[in-house]
XYZ file of C-alpha atoms in Angstrom:
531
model
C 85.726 -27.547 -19.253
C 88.812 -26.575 -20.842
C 90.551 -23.038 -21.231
C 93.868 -21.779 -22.391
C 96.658 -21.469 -20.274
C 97.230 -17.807 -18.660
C 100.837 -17.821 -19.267
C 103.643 -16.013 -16.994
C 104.361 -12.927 -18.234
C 107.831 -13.366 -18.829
C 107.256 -16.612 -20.874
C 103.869 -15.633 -22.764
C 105.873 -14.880 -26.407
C 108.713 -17.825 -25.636
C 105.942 -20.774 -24.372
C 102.952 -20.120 -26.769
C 105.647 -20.673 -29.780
C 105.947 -24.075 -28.355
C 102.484 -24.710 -26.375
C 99.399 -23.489 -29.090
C 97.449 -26.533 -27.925
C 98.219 -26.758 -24.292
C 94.592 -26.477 -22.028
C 94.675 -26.574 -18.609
C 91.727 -27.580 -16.403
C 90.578 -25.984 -13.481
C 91.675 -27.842 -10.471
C 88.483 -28.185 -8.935
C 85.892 -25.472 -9.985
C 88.082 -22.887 -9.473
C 90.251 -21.082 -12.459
C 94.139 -21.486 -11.671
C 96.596 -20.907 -14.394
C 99.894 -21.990 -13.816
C 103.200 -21.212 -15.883
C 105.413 -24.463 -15.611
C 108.359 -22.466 -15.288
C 107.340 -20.780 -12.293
C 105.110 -23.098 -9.913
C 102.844 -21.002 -7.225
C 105.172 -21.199 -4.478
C 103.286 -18.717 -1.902
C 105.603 -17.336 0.525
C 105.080 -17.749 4.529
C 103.093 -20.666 3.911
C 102.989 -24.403 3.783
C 104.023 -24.300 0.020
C 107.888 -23.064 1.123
C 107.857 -26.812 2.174
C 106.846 -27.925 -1.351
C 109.897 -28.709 -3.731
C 110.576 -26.710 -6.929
C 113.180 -26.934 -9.075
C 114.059 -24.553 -11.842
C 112.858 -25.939 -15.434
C 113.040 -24.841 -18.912
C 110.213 -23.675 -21.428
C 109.777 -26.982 -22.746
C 109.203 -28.593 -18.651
C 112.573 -30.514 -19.061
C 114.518 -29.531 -15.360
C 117.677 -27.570 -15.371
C 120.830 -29.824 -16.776
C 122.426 -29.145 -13.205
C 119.615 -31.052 -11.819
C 119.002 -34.830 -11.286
C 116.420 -36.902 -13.501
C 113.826 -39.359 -11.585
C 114.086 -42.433 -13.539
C 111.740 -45.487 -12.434
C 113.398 -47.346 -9.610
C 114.164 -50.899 -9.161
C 113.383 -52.868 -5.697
C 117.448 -53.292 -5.019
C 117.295 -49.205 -4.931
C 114.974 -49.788 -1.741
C 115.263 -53.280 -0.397
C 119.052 -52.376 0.617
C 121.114 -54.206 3.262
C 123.864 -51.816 3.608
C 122.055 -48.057 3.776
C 123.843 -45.796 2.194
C 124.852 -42.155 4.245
C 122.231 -40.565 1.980
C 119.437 -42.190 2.969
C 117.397 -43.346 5.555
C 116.478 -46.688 7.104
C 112.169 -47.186 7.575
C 110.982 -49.526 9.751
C 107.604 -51.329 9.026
C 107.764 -53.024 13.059
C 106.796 -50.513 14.460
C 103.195 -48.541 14.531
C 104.183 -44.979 13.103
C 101.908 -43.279 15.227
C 103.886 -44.745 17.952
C 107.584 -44.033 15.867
C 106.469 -40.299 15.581
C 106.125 -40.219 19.159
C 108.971 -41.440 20.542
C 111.311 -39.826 18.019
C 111.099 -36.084 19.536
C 112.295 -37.710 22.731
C 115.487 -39.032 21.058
C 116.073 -36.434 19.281
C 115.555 -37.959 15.879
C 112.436 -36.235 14.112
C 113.865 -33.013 12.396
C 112.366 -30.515 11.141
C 112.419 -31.402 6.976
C 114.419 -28.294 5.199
C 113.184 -28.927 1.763
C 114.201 -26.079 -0.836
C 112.531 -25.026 -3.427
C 115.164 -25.629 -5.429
C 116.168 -29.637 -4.243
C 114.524 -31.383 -6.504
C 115.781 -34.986 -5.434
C 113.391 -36.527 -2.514
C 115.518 -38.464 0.673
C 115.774 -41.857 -0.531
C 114.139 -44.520 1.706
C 115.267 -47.883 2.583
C 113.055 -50.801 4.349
C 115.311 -53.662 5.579
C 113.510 -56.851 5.317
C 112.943 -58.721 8.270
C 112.857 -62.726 9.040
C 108.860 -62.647 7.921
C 109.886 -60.772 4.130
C 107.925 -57.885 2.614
C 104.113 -58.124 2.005
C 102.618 -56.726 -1.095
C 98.929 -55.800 -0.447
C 97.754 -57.795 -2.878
C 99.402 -60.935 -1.675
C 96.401 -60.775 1.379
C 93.819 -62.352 1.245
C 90.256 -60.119 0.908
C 89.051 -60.524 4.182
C 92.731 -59.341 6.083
C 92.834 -56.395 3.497
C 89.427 -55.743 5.078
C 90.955 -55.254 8.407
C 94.056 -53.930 7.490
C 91.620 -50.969 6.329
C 90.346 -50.514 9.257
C 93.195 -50.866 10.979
C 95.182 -48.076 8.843
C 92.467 -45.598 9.341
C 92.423 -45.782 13.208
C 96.563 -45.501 12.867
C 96.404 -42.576 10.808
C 94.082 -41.020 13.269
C 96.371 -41.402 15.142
C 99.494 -40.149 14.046
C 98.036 -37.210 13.207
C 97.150 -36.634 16.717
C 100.583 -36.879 17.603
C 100.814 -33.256 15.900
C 97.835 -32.119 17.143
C 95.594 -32.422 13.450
C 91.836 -33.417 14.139
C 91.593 -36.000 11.033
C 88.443 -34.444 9.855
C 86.748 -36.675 7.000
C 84.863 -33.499 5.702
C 81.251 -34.783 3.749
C 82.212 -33.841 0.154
C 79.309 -33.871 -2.737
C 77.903 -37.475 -3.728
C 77.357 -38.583 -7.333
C 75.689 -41.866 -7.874
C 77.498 -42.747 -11.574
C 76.369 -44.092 -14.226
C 75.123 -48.003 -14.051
C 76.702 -48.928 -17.851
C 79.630 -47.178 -20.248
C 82.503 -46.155 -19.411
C 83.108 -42.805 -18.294
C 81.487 -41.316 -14.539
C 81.175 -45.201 -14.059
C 82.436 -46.175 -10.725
C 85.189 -48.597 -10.164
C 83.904 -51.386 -8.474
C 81.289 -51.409 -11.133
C 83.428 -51.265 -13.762
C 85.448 -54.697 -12.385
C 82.060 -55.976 -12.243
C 81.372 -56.144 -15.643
C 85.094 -57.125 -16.593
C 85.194 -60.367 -13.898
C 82.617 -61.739 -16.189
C 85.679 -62.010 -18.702
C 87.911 -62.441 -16.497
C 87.553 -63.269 -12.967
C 91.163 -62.577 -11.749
C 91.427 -59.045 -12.811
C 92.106 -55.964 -10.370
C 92.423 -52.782 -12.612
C 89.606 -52.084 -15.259
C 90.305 -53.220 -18.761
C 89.633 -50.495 -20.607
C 92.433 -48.133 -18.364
C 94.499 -51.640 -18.937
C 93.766 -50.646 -22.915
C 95.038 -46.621 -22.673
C 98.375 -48.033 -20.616
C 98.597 -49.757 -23.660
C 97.669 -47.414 -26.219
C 99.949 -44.890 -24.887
C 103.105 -47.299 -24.582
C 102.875 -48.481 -27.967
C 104.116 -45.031 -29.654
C 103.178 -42.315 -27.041
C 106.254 -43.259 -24.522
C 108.760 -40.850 -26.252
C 105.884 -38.367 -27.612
C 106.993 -34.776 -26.448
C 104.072 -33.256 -24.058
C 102.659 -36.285 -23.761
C 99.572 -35.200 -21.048
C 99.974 -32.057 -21.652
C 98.402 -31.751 -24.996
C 94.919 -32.295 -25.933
C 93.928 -34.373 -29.051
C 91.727 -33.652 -31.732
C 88.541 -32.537 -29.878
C 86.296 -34.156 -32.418
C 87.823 -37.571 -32.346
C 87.992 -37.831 -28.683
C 84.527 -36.978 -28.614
C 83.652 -39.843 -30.972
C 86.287 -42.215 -29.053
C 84.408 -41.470 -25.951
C 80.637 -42.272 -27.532
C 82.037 -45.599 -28.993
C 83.767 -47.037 -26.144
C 80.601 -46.255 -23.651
C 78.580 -48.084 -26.265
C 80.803 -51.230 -27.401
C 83.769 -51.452 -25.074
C 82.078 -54.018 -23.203
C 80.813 -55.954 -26.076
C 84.652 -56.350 -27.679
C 83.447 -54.128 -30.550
C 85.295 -51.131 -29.949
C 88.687 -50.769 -32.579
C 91.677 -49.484 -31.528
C 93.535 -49.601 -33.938
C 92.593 -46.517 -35.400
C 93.097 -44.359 -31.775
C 96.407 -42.880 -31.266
C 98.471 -42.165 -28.135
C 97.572 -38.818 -27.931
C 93.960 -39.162 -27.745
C 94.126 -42.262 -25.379
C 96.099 -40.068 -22.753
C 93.629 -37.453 -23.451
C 90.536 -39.919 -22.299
C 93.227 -41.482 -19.505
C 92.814 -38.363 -17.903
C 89.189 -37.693 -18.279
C 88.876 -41.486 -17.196
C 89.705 -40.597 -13.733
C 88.459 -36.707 -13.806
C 84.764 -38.171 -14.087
C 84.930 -40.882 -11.850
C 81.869 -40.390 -9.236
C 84.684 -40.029 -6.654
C 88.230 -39.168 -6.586
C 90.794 -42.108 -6.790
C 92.282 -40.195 -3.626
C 90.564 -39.356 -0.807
C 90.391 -35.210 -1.027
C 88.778 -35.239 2.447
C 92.367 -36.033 3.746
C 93.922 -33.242 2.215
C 93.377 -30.523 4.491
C 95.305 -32.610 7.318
C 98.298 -33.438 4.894
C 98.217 -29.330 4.573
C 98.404 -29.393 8.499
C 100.834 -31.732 8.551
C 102.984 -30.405 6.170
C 102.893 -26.599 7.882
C 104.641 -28.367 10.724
C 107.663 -29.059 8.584
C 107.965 -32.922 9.398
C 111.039 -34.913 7.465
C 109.685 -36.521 4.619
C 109.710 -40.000 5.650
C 106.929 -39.401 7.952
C 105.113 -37.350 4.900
C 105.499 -41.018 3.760
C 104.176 -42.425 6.719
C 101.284 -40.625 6.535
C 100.705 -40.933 2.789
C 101.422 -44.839 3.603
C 98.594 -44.983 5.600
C 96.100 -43.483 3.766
C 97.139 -45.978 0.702
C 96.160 -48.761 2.882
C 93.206 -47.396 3.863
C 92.218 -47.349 0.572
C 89.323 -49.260 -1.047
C 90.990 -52.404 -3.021
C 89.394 -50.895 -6.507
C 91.173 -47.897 -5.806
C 94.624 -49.062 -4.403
C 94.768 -51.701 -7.188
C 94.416 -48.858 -9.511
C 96.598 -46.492 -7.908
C 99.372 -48.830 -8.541
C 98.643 -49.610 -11.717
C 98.843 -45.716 -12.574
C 102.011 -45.031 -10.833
C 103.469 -48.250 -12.590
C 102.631 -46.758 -15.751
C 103.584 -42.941 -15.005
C 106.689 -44.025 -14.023
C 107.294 -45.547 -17.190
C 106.749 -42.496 -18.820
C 108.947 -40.575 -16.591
C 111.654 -42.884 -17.781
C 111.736 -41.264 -21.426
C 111.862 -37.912 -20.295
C 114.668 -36.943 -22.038
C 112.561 -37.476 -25.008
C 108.924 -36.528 -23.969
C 109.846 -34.053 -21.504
C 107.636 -35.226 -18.752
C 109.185 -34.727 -15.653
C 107.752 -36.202 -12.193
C 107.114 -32.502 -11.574
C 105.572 -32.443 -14.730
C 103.125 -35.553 -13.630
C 102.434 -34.661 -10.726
C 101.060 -31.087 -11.506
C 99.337 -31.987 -14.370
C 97.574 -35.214 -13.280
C 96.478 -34.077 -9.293
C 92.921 -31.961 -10.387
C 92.542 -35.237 -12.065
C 93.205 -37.664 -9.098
C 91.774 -35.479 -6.639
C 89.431 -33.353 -6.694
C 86.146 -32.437 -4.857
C 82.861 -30.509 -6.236
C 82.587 -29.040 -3.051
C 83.218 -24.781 -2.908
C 86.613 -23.857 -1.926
C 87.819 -20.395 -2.349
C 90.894 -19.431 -4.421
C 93.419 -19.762 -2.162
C 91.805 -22.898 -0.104
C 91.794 -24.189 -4.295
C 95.233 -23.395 -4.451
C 96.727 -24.831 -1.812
C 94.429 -27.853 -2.408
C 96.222 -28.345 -5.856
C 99.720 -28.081 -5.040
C 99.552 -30.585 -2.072
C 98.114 -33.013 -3.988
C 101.162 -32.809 -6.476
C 103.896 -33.142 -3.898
C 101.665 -36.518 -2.906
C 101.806 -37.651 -6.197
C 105.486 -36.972 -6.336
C 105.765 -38.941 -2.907
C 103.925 -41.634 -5.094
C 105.859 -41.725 -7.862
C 109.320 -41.275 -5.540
C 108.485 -44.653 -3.391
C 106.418 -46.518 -5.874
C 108.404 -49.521 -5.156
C 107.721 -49.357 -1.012
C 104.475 -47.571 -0.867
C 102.585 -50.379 -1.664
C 103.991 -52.613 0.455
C 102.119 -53.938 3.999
C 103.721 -52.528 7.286
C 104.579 -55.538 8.906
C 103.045 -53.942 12.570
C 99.485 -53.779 10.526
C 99.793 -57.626 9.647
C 100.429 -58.796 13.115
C 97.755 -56.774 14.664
C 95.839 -58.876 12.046
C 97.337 -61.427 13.500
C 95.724 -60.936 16.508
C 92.129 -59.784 16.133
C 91.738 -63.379 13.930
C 93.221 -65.069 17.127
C 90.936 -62.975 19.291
C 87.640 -64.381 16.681
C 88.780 -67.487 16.852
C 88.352 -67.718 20.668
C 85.148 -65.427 21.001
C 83.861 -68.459 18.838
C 85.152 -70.898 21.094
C 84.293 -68.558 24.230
C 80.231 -68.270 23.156
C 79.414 -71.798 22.186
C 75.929 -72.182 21.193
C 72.829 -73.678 23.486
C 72.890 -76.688 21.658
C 76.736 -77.443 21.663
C 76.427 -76.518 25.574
C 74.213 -79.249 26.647
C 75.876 -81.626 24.090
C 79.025 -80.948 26.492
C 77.552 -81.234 29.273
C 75.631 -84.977 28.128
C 79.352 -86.229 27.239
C 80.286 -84.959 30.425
C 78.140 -87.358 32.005
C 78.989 -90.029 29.936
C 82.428 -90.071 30.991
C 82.093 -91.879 34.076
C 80.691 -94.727 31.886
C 83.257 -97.412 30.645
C 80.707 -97.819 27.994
C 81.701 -94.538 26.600
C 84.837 -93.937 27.643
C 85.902 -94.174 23.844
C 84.867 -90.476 23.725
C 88.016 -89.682 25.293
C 89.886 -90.719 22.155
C 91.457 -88.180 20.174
C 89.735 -87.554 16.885
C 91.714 -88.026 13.531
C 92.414 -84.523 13.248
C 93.839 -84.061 16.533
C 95.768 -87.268 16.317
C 97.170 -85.894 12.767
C 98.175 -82.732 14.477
C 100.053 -84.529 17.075
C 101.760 -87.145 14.674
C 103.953 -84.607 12.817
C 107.264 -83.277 14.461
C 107.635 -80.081 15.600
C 109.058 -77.742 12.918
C 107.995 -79.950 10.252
C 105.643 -78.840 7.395
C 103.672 -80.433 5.223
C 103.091 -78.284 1.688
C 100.810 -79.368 -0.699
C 101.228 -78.335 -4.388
C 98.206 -79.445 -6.210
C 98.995 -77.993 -9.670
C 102.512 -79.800 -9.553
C 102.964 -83.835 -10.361
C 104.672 -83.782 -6.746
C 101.742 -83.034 -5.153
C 102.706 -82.940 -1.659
C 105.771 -83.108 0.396
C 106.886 -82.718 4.236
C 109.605 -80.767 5.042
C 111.596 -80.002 8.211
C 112.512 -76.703 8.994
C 115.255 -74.962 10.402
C 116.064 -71.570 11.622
C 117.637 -70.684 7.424
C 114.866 -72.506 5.644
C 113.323 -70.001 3.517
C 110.753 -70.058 0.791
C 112.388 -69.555 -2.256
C 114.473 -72.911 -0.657
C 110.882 -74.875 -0.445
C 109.786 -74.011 -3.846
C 113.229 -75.027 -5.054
C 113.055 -78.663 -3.771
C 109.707 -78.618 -4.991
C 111.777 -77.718 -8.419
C 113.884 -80.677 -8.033
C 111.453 -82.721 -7.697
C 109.521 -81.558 -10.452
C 112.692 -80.884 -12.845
C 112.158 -84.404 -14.853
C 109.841 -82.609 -17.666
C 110.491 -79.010 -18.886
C 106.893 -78.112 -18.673
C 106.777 -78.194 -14.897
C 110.142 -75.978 -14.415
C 107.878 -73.172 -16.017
C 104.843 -73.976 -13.594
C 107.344 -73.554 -10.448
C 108.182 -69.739 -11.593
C 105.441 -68.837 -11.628
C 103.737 -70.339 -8.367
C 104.589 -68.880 -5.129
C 104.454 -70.860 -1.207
C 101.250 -69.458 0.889
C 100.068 -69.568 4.314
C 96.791 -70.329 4.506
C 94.453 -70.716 7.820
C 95.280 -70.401 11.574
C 95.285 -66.610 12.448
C 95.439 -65.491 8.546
C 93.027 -66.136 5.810
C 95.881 -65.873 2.858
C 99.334 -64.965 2.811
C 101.575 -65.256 -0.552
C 105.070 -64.673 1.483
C 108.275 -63.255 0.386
C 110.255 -66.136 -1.216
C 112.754 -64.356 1.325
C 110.668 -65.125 4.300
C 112.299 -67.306 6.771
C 109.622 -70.125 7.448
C 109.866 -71.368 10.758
C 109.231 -67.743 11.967
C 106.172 -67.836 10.157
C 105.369 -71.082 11.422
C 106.059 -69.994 15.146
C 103.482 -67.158 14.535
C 101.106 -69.150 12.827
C 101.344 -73.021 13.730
C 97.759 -73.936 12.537
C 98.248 -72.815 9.134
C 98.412 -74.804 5.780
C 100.915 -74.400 3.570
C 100.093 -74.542 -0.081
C 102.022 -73.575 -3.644
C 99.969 -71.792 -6.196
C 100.041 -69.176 -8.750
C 100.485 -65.660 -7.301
C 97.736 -63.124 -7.975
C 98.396 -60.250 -10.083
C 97.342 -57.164 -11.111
């Protein structure tokens, strides 16, 4: 599957000095050689939109240019927004943003260069409810918030005028045991049975690791192949004793790990991205929008994501991004990612022709750029998706209490009769719940901390109480032995119940906003999930 590099004429002596073992894969089925010096920018078309910047024979960008280092949340979570960026809003639907903006006057037209290398940097404001992380929803609201993402980015592509076309693309079943063309969910199967909690599969947990331990500042790392015979007998051994702990790795190296890293996700039944989506990206990028609603759009269809995927996903871009902060030293660029891990992340074994291949392959790097560029806000919730959430759970609720069963019906109806009787007027009482719910103040809380020795405390709440301010008193309280100052770091304050199944909230999250949306919930402090 592998075939040397057709190298740009004007490079061929200068690159194959440096590049002897460089192989490039077809993206897709087709045959596409690239030159990283000169990326296929075709003209009059949607690539013009597609930044390029101008890079040396090693893949290092010009010294004039500015290096993508991995970003911290303060670069995003801003108060002040600085005159080069831009503010996005997670209140309001994008679909509905997108179409209002032409009628102020706000959506231009994105002028991207090929030579601008630097994407528009993008600050979310937090509002009085905090930021969400996906993960910090329970399984059942990620559910929705699916479904809900989908029907948005239907959506706001019709706002331009793209169909949203989920084209059928070839089905592979996968392998039932191993490793490699074994699909996701099955391989977190087999890993919950040693340990229930985790979200990415182990053995892509194992190359992260393999590849940070010496392969971080390793020039060309992912763009060289290993030794062909070893990563052959890497391959057989982990498909036979990975899951049995039998497999050594001490004796891989980092080379050979991101060699299987990449074939990892190459044979995976499906792609970790949705490929049917890319033709309407194309579509949408023709159009010229600015790139925040590129992100929009790519901020959708992460949502929409399966959670094996999206889990993953992160994971990945966490890692990449790592690697894109040694560049200086290992000469990986984000443009350098991007190109040479998208046949990888998506790709389709459906027939394309050259140019349909082609265009194909270089939208799906500028997504993974947008991925790599926004790691730090891409997998956050939109706060509009999590009160329409909100709302369908209300909306269950009172179907349920709407379509009451036969039997419940005429049980109604008999205390209905009853009633009149002073024998049984004591059916009028309020039952203990009820007369719990009416016994505590408005605006006060009761959290519950059952891995703590204060195990539960009420608190009143004003319009400044926030969550990081409840975990603190739970702190105090707690502070007498050292051991429980280390549980409290690591624990975080959920909603649970009433229109949500599980919320971990921002330690920024004012509370009595949450508990004016949600005034049936529990509130309970736990370790947060992680990936």
């Amino acid at each position: 599957n592998e075939f040397p590099l057709n190298l740009c004429e004007s490079h061929t002596s200068e690159l194959n000095a440096e590049t002897k073992e460089i192989r490039c894969r077809p993206f897709m089925k087709s045959r596409i050689a690239f030159c990283e010096n000169h990326s296929y920018i075709l003209q009059n078309s949607i690539l013009e939109t597609i930044p390029d910047i101008p890079v040396h024979s090693n893949g290092s960008p010009d010294p004039g240019q500015p290096v993508e280092n991995t970003m911290s949340d303060d670069d995003y979570l801003e108060k002040n927004i600085p005159p080069e960026a831009e503010e996005l809003s997670f209140e309001v639907s994008y679909s509905e943003m997108v179409t209002e903006a032409p009628k102020r006057n706000k959506l231009k037209k994105s002028e991207i260069k090929k030579e601008d290398y630097a994407l528009t940097k993008l600050i979310v404001q937090k509002t009085r409810f905090g930021l969400t992380e996906a993960g910090d929803l329970s399984t059942e609201d990620m559910k929705n918030i699916r479904h809900l993402s989908l029907i948005e980015l239907t959506a706001f592509f019709d706002t331009f005028g793209i169909q949203l076309k989920r084209n059928k693309t070839e089905k592979v079943k996968g392998r039932d045991s191993g490793i490699f063309g074994v699909p996701l969910t099955v391989l977190l199967e087999n890993d919950r049975r040693k340990d229930p909690g985790v979200k990415v599969p182990l053995v892509l947990q194992k190359f992260f690791e393999k590849v940070e331990e010496s392969g971080l500042e390793s020039e060309g790392i992912f763009r060289l192949s290993g030794c062909t015979a070893k990563v052959k007998q890497y391959r057989e051994e982990l498909d036979a004793k990975f899951n049995a702990d039998k497999f050594k790795w001490d004796k891989m190296c980092h080379r050979e790990a991101a060699v299987m890293l990449k074939a990892f996700f190459r044979e995976l039944p499906t792609s970790l991205f949705p490929v049917e989506y890319i033709p309407a990206f194309i579509s949408l990028l023709e159009r010229g929008p600015h790139i925040k609603v590129q992100f929009q759009a790519l901020h959708l269809m992460i949502m929409a994501l399966p959670d094996a995927n999206r889990d993953t996903a992160q994971a990945l871009m966490t890692f990449f991004n790592k690697v894109i902060a040694n560049e200086s030293k290992n000469r990986m660029s984000m443009w350098n990612i991007s190109t040479v891990m998208a046949p990888n992340l998506f790709f389709s074994r459906s027939k394309h022709s050259d140019y349909e291949e082609l265009l194909l392959a270089n939208t799906a790097a500028h997504i993974i750029r947008l991925m790599l560029k926004y790691q730090k806000i891409l997998w956050k919730v939109p706060s509009f998706l999590i009160t329409q959430v909100r709302r369908m759970n209300e909306a269950t609720m009172l179907l349920k209490k709407q379509l009451p069963s036969v039997r419940k019906l005429l049980r109604r109806k008999t205390i209905e009769r009853e009633i009149t009787s002073p024998k049984t007027s004591k059916v009028l009482q309020k039952s203990p719940s009820s007369r719990r719910m009416s016994d505590v103040p408005e605006g006060v809380i009761r959290v519950h901390a059952p891995l703590l020795s204060k195990v539960s405390m009420a608190i009143q709440l004003n319009s400044q109480t926030k969550a990081k301010d409840i975990l603190a008193k739970f702190q105090f309280e707690n502070s007498r032995g050292s051991s429980e100052c280390i549980k409290i770091q690591n624990q975080r304050l959920y909603e649970i119940g009433g229109n949500i199944g599980q919320h971990c909230l921002d330690p920024d999250a004012y509370i009595l906003d949450v508990y004016h949306a949600n005034p049936q919930a529990e509130w309970v402090i736990k370790p947060q999930a992680s990936l």
